[in-house]
Amino acid sequence: MNRTQPLVLGIESSCDETGVGIVRGTALLSNTVSSSMEEHVRFGGVIPEIASRAHLDAFVPTLQASLAEAGVTLDDVDAIAVTSGPGLAGALMVGVCAAKALAVATGKPLYAINHLVAHVGVGLLQAGNSLPEDALPENLGALLVSGGHTEILRIRSITDDVELLGSTIDDAAGEAYDKVARLLGLGYPGGPAIDKLARTGNAKAIRFPRGLTQPKYMGTADEPGPHRYDWSFSGLKTAVARCVEQFEARGEEVPVADIAAAFQEAVVDVITSKAVLACREYGITELLLGGGVAANSRLRQLTEQRCSAAGIRLTVPPLDLCTDNGAMVAALGAQLVMAGIEPSGISFAPDSSMPVTAVSLPA
Amino acid sequence: MLILAIDTSAVASAALVSDDAPEGVLASFSTEDTRSHAEVLAPGIDDMLADAGVTGADIDAIVTGVGPGPFTGLRSGIATARTLSFVWGKPLYGLMSLDAMALEVAESTSAVPEFLVATDARRKEVYWARYSLADGQLPRLVDGPHVGFAAGLPDLPAYGAGAGIYEDVLRADPDFSAEQPDALYLGQFALARLAAGEQLPDSTPLYLRESDAQVPGPRKRAL
Ligand SMILES: [Zn+2]
């Protein structure tokens, strides 16, 4: 196997995007994504069974398109990588079975990799906004915000030393956007709709709660509370519902734009303040922002502001690499190959709650 | 003609079936349990090919069971079969999974002219189909597949694990009360039909049930 500039094919199916991407070392060759998002619109959120059915039908065409775009054949590939978790169990299963069949049919080594760490791995691709090459061990962090997850990670080594500093204890931030968008009658997906409307509203008109910020959860730097770097968005969603009901009960028009702006401010404020706090307290000076909610204009703005005030360098990969895709899986796979890590074999099980400490599964 | 058959509608199984092999079968394997397909299927196929000394180039066609069966397990086999078919450039066919057990019944001493095949559909229901059998013929599907409560099935001898679970309301054949569809019989069924010049269907899964998702109703206004 070529371990210096390996050609790696990555497969992603942990949520509603079927992705196949191909990289050579840190160079991106193709990134093909088929999304079932349209099919979830009428439900107002991702329906796992519908996503899984869509993965089954999308996989081979997506693979074919990705190979064609990269101008390579399966014979050229050095290794295959697949998301084995975390994610929706039934959805992961499709990508994992397809990846294993690909390994059986081609005889190529297979890496079972962690979806969250792959979001960080994509930052190492030379794609315009990549992490600096001198991103030193121990100073790199990642803030991942999407419809499926909300985490702050510390990365000492992208191939074998990743630590979860904090995460949401209930809804993911993107999920909260979807639920609130539904409450406000703005449709699905909620992120872009709220982001757009929030620009015309007054974020200060209403104040919504910031979850898990009370002293009993935060503690102090020396004696951290139980949720110092964690988030919770379910109380926020309830507060928005209450607020809408109160306007309706009084027979007043619901100030949808103000509510959208105030909700967005509450989400973005608590995400960025806790992320920056974690960075400060862990000596993180390079932060990567990933996940689909990285598209949110206010999140990007406030993260940039607070990072620069705290002396943290922020990297935001191009948006099509922030959302779930196969190239990020391939990018992390290539890092594993280059680091001499052994492949996972074909006997592993997908793990819907795979911890970030498992960057890839051992054989 | 050499066929690789795969079925994951209940247990995970695969077989290499050939009209040249003695008894028509080159190699086969199947698991006991119904919940570890993603782990065991690919290694099972890999070992089976290696033991039989067969490579992708030797295989003429791939056949996959298309259900009915529990969705996630069912997709494991279809995803595997579709990918192998793509990489090897071999034709892919889909057969109804209950056909496998119908053939197993037909080849057994307990065969009768009219019978049911039933597998566990969970949620207290069975997947089932009705077959007729004439001397020297392949079993013929006359009704189904369906999903429903065992109590609603026609009053006929019933074969398979789905019948075994509900032997209180079905005429379950005790010799078949733990049997599951097996790729071995699925492959043989496909081989026989191809040899008879029939066209086989594609690998579209037979889910029989929609996803459970409910379209949310309009939010109630507070007034
Ligand atoms: Zn993701």
mmCIF file of N, CA and C in Angstrom, chain A residues 147-221:
data_model
loop_
_atom_site.group_PDB
_atom_site.id
_atom_site.type_symbol
_atom_site.label_atom_id
_atom_site.label_comp_id
_atom_site.label_asym_id
_atom_site.label_seq_id
_atom_site.Cartn_x
_atom_site.Cartn_y
_atom_site.Cartn_z
ATOM 1 N N GLY A 147 -27.052 19.167 12.601
ATOM 2 C CA GLY A 147 -28.370 18.677 12.962
ATOM 3 C C GLY A 147 -28.300 17.415 13.803
ATOM 4 N N GLY A 148 -27.138 16.755 13.783
ATOM 5 C CA GLY A 148 -27.013 15.492 14.506
ATOM 6 C C GLY A 148 -26.120 15.581 15.730
ATOM 7 N N HIS A 149 -25.276 16.617 15.800
ATOM 8 C CA HIS A 149 -24.350 16.683 16.930
ATOM 9 C C HIS A 149 -23.912 18.102 17.243
ATOM 10 N N THR A 150 -23.434 18.279 18.482
ATOM 11 C CA THR A 150 -22.892 19.555 18.950
ATOM 12 C C THR A 150 -21.794 19.174 19.942
ATOM 13 N N GLU A 151 -20.536 19.362 19.553
ATOM 14 C CA GLU A 151 -19.427 18.920 20.402
ATOM 15 C C GLU A 151 -18.265 19.896 20.343
ATOM 16 N N ILE A 152 -17.481 19.874 21.436
ATOM 17 C CA ILE A 152 -16.168 20.522 21.413
ATOM 18 C C ILE A 152 -15.143 19.432 21.710
ATOM 19 N N LEU A 153 -14.150 19.331 20.822
ATOM 20 C CA LEU A 153 -13.141 18.279 20.942
ATOM 21 C C LEU A 153 -11.764 18.884 21.112
ATOM 22 N N ARG A 154 -10.876 18.133 21.774
ATOM 23 C CA ARG A 154 -9.457 18.468 21.763
ATOM 24 C C ARG A 154 -8.739 17.378 20.985
ATOM 25 N N ILE A 155 -7.877 17.777 20.060
ATOM 26 C CA ILE A 155 -7.187 16.816 19.214
ATOM 27 C C ILE A 155 -5.687 16.928 19.460
ATOM 28 N N ARG A 156 -5.127 15.924 20.094
ATOM 29 C CA ARG A 156 -3.670 15.908 20.280
ATOM 30 C C ARG A 156 -3.020 15.199 19.100
ATOM 31 N N SER A 157 -3.714 14.167 18.620
ATOM 32 C CA SER A 157 -3.271 13.501 17.391
ATOM 33 C C SER A 157 -4.529 13.084 16.662
ATOM 34 N N ILE A 158 -4.638 13.473 15.402
ATOM 35 C CA ILE A 158 -5.867 13.189 14.658
ATOM 36 C C ILE A 158 -6.040 11.682 14.447
ATOM 37 N N THR A 159 -4.970 10.927 14.552
ATOM 38 C CA THR A 159 -5.084 9.498 14.284
ATOM 39 C C THR A 159 -5.279 8.644 15.531
ATOM 40 N N ASP A 160 -4.921 9.162 16.709
ATOM 41 C CA ASP A 160 -5.106 8.295 17.878
ATOM 42 C C ASP A 160 -5.265 8.981 19.226
ATOM 43 N N ASP A 161 -5.474 10.298 19.247
ATOM 44 C CA ASP A 161 -5.645 10.930 20.549
ATOM 45 C C ASP A 161 -6.617 12.103 20.460
ATOM 46 N N VAL A 162 -7.890 11.796 20.588
ATOM 47 C CA VAL A 162 -8.942 12.812 20.520
ATOM 48 C C VAL A 162 -9.773 12.695 21.788
ATOM 49 N N GLU A 163 -10.116 13.857 22.344
ATOM 50 C CA GLU A 163 -10.843 13.867 23.606
ATOM 51 C C GLU A 163 -12.107 14.712 23.462
ATOM 52 N N LEU A 164 -13.215 14.238 24.007
ATOM 53 C CA LEU A 164 -14.465 14.996 24.002
ATOM 54 C C LEU A 164 -14.471 15.886 25.237
ATOM 55 N N LEU A 165 -14.466 17.216 25.015
ATOM 56 C CA LEU A 165 -14.491 18.124 26.163
ATOM 57 C C LEU A 165 -15.919 18.442 26.590
ATOM 58 N N GLY A 166 -16.816 18.540 25.631
ATOM 59 C CA GLY A 166 -18.206 18.842 25.951
ATOM 60 C C GLY A 166 -19.108 18.507 24.790
ATOM 61 N N SER A 167 -20.400 18.326 25.089
ATOM 62 C CA SER A 167 -21.358 18.025 24.017
ATOM 63 C C SER A 167 -22.753 18.394 24.485
ATOM 64 N N THR A 168 -23.722 18.338 23.582
ATOM 65 C CA THR A 168 -25.097 18.578 24.003
ATOM 66 C C THR A 168 -25.568 17.372 24.792
ATOM 67 N N ILE A 169 -26.406 17.647 25.813
ATOM 68 C CA ILE A 169 -26.931 16.518 26.590
ATOM 69 C C ILE A 169 -28.333 16.137 26.116
ATOM 70 N N ASP A 170 -28.890 16.899 25.169
ATOM 71 C CA ASP A 170 -30.207 16.514 24.619
ATOM 72 C C ASP A 170 -30.214 16.740 23.109
ATOM 73 N N ASP A 171 -30.902 17.771 22.628
ATOM 74 C CA ASP A 171 -30.968 18.007 21.181
ATOM 75 C C ASP A 171 -29.644 18.546 20.653
ATOM 76 N N ALA A 172 -29.358 18.224 19.401
ATOM 77 C CA ALA A 172 -28.258 18.904 18.708
ATOM 78 C C ALA A 172 -28.741 20.304 18.354
ATOM 79 N N ALA A 173 -27.789 21.229 18.147
ATOM 80 C CA ALA A 173 -28.167 22.613 17.853
ATOM 81 C C ALA A 173 -29.036 22.679 16.590
ATOM 82 N N GLY A 174 -28.659 21.933 15.569
ATOM 83 C CA GLY A 174 -29.417 21.956 14.316
ATOM 84 C C GLY A 174 -30.830 21.427 14.491
ATOM 85 N N GLU A 175 -30.963 20.462 15.392
ATOM 86 C CA GLU A 175 -32.273 19.902 15.710
ATOM 87 C C GLU A 175 -33.149 20.971 16.377
ATOM 88 N N ALA A 176 -32.530 21.744 17.273
ATOM 89 C CA ALA A 176 -33.259 22.826 17.944
ATOM 90 C C ALA A 176 -33.744 23.844 16.904
ATOM 91 N N TYR A 177 -32.897 24.164 15.924
ATOM 92 C CA TYR A 177 -33.309 25.066 14.836
ATOM 93 C C TYR A 177 -34.526 24.502 14.107
ATOM 94 N N ASP A 178 -34.489 23.194 13.809
ATOM 95 C CA ASP A 178 -35.610 22.578 13.075
ATOM 96 C C ASP A 178 -36.903 22.646 13.876
ATOM 97 N N LYS A 179 -36.810 22.348 15.168
ATOM 98 C CA LYS A 179 -38.008 22.334 16.003
ATOM 99 C C LYS A 179 -38.584 23.736 16.160
ATOM 100 N N VAL A 180 -37.699 24.710 16.361
ATOM 101 C CA VAL A 180 -38.178 26.079 16.533
ATOM 102 C C VAL A 180 -38.736 26.624 15.208
ATOM 103 N N ALA A 181 -38.101 26.261 14.098
ATOM 104 C CA ALA A 181 -38.609 26.700 12.785
ATOM 105 C C ALA A 181 -40.027 26.181 12.591
ATOM 106 N N ARG A 182 -40.273 24.956 13.056
ATOM 107 C CA ARG A 182 -41.607 24.374 12.936
ATOM 108 C C ARG A 182 -42.616 25.146 13.790
ATOM 109 N N LEU A 183 -42.177 25.469 15.011
ATOM 110 C CA LEU A 183 -43.030 26.260 15.908
ATOM 111 C C LEU A 183 -43.413 27.597 15.275
ATOM 112 N N LEU A 184 -42.459 28.165 14.533
ATOM 113 C CA LEU A 184 -42.679 29.493 13.950
ATOM 114 C C LEU A 184 -43.258 29.400 12.541
ATOM 115 N N GLY A 185 -43.524 28.157 12.095
ATOM 116 C CA GLY A 185 -44.107 27.971 10.767
ATOM 117 C C GLY A 185 -43.160 28.314 9.636
ATOM 118 N N LEU A 186 -41.846 28.057 9.840
ATOM 119 C CA LEU A 186 -40.855 28.456 8.834
ATOM 120 C C LEU A 186 -40.370 27.300 7.959
ATOM 121 N N GLY A 187 -40.836 26.079 8.216
ATOM 122 C CA GLY A 187 -40.454 24.963 7.344
ATOM 123 C C GLY A 187 -39.115 24.342 7.695
ATOM 124 N N TYR A 188 -38.725 23.359 6.871
ATOM 125 C CA TYR A 188 -37.537 22.551 7.123
ATOM 126 C C TYR A 188 -36.616 22.614 5.928
ATOM 127 N N PRO A 189 -35.314 22.615 6.085
ATOM 128 C CA PRO A 189 -34.583 22.679 7.352
ATOM 129 C C PRO A 189 -34.653 24.063 8.002
ATOM 130 N N GLY A 190 -34.603 24.059 9.324
ATOM 131 C CA GLY A 190 -34.854 25.287 10.065
ATOM 132 C C GLY A 190 -33.701 26.280 10.053
ATOM 133 N N GLY A 191 -32.474 25.770 9.956
ATOM 134 C CA GLY A 191 -31.285 26.629 10.072
ATOM 135 C C GLY A 191 -31.297 27.814 9.127
ATOM 136 N N PRO A 192 -31.328 27.546 7.826
ATOM 137 C CA PRO A 192 -31.276 28.658 6.867
ATOM 138 C C PRO A 192 -32.476 29.591 7.005
ATOM 139 N N ALA A 193 -33.668 29.026 7.290
ATOM 140 C CA ALA A 193 -34.881 29.848 7.391
ATOM 141 C C ALA A 193 -34.766 30.816 8.566
ATOM 142 N N ILE A 194 -34.329 30.309 9.720
ATOM 143 C CA ILE A 194 -34.206 31.168 10.908
ATOM 144 C C ILE A 194 -33.089 32.188 10.720
ATOM 145 N N ASP A 195 -31.979 31.729 10.158
ATOM 146 C CA ASP A 195 -30.834 32.619 9.940
ATOM 147 C C ASP A 195 -31.259 33.833 9.092
ATOM 148 N N LYS A 196 -32.036 33.555 8.034
ATOM 149 C CA LYS A 196 -32.455 34.606 7.114
ATOM 150 C C LYS A 196 -33.414 35.582 7.802
ATOM 151 N N LEU A 197 -34.418 35.013 8.475
ATOM 152 C CA LEU A 197 -35.429 35.853 9.120
ATOM 153 C C LEU A 197 -34.836 36.645 10.289
ATOM 154 N N ALA A 198 -33.869 36.038 10.986
ATOM 155 C CA ALA A 198 -33.280 36.672 12.172
ATOM 156 C C ALA A 198 -32.624 38.001 11.814
ATOM 157 N N ARG A 199 -32.160 38.125 10.571
ATOM 158 C CA ARG A 199 -31.497 39.373 10.159
ATOM 159 C C ARG A 199 -32.449 40.559 10.192
ATOM 160 N N THR A 200 -33.756 40.282 10.087
ATOM 161 C CA THR A 200 -34.731 41.383 10.089
ATOM 162 C C THR A 200 -35.348 41.588 11.478
ATOM 163 N N GLY A 201 -34.942 40.771 12.446
ATOM 164 C CA GLY A 201 -35.545 40.868 13.779
ATOM 165 C C GLY A 201 -34.611 41.522 14.789
ATOM 166 N N ASN A 202 -35.156 41.803 15.950
ATOM 167 C CA ASN A 202 -34.377 42.392 17.032
ATOM 168 C C ASN A 202 -34.067 41.297 18.064
ATOM 169 N N ALA A 203 -32.818 40.903 18.114
ATOM 170 C CA ALA A 203 -32.420 39.799 18.996
ATOM 171 C C ALA A 203 -32.576 40.169 20.465
ATOM 172 N N LYS A 204 -32.616 41.463 20.749
ATOM 173 C CA LYS A 204 -32.691 41.890 22.149
ATOM 174 C C LYS A 204 -34.139 42.071 22.624
ATOM 175 N N ALA A 205 -35.102 41.891 21.701
ATOM 176 C CA ALA A 205 -36.500 42.108 22.064
ATOM 177 C C ALA A 205 -36.978 41.122 23.127
ATOM 178 N N ILE A 206 -36.418 39.907 23.077
ATOM 179 C CA ILE A 206 -36.790 38.850 24.020
ATOM 180 C C ILE A 206 -35.488 38.217 24.485
ATOM 181 N N ARG A 207 -35.466 37.761 25.746
ATOM 182 C CA ARG A 207 -34.267 37.034 26.153
ATOM 183 C C ARG A 207 -34.645 35.596 26.462
ATOM 184 N N PHE A 208 -34.036 34.671 25.725
ATOM 185 C CA PHE A 208 -34.269 33.246 25.966
ATOM 186 C C PHE A 208 -33.127 32.672 26.800
ATOM 187 N N PRO A 209 -33.409 31.597 27.553
ATOM 188 C CA PRO A 209 -32.391 31.055 28.470
ATOM 189 C C PRO A 209 -31.217 30.403 27.730
ATOM 190 N N ARG A 210 -30.053 30.470 28.352
ATOM 191 C CA ARG A 210 -28.854 29.765 27.874
ATOM 192 C C ARG A 210 -28.725 28.537 28.767
ATOM 193 N N GLY A 211 -28.883 27.355 28.178
ATOM 194 C CA GLY A 211 -28.922 26.126 28.974
ATOM 195 C C GLY A 211 -27.594 25.803 29.650
ATOM 196 N N LEU A 212 -27.667 25.208 30.831
ATOM 197 C CA LEU A 212 -26.497 24.702 31.573
ATOM 198 C C LEU A 212 -25.450 25.775 31.857
ATOM 199 N N THR A 213 -25.924 27.039 32.106
ATOM 200 C CA THR A 213 -24.947 28.085 32.419
ATOM 201 C C THR A 213 -24.989 28.495 33.891
ATOM 202 N N GLN A 214 -25.891 27.905 34.673
ATOM 203 C CA GLN A 214 -25.934 28.246 36.095
ATOM 204 C C GLN A 214 -24.666 27.737 36.787
ATOM 205 N N PRO A 215 -24.268 28.426 37.881
ATOM 206 C CA PRO A 215 -23.024 28.049 38.585
ATOM 207 C C PRO A 215 -22.979 26.566 38.963
ATOM 208 N N LYS A 216 -24.134 25.970 39.327
ATOM 209 C CA LYS A 216 -24.090 24.562 39.752
ATOM 210 C C LYS A 216 -23.658 23.635 38.607
ATOM 211 N N TYR A 217 -23.906 24.050 37.364
ATOM 212 C CA TYR A 217 -23.449 23.246 36.227
ATOM 213 C C TYR A 217 -22.032 23.627 35.795
ATOM 214 N N MET A 218 -21.725 24.931 35.938
ATOM 215 C CA MET A 218 -20.442 25.435 35.429
ATOM 216 C C MET A 218 -19.283 25.165 36.387
ATOM 217 N N GLY A 219 -19.509 25.362 37.697
ATOM 218 C CA GLY A 219 -18.392 25.275 38.638
ATOM 219 C C GLY A 219 -17.363 26.350 38.318
ATOM 220 N N THR A 220 -16.104 26.058 38.634
ATOM 221 C CA THR A 220 -15.019 27.004 38.337
ATOM 222 C C THR A 220 -13.961 26.262 37.542
ATOM 223 N N ALA A 221 -12.962 27.022 37.040
ATOM 224 C CA ALA A 221 -11.901 26.397 36.259
ATOM 225 C C ALA A 221 -11.190 25.323 37.081
#
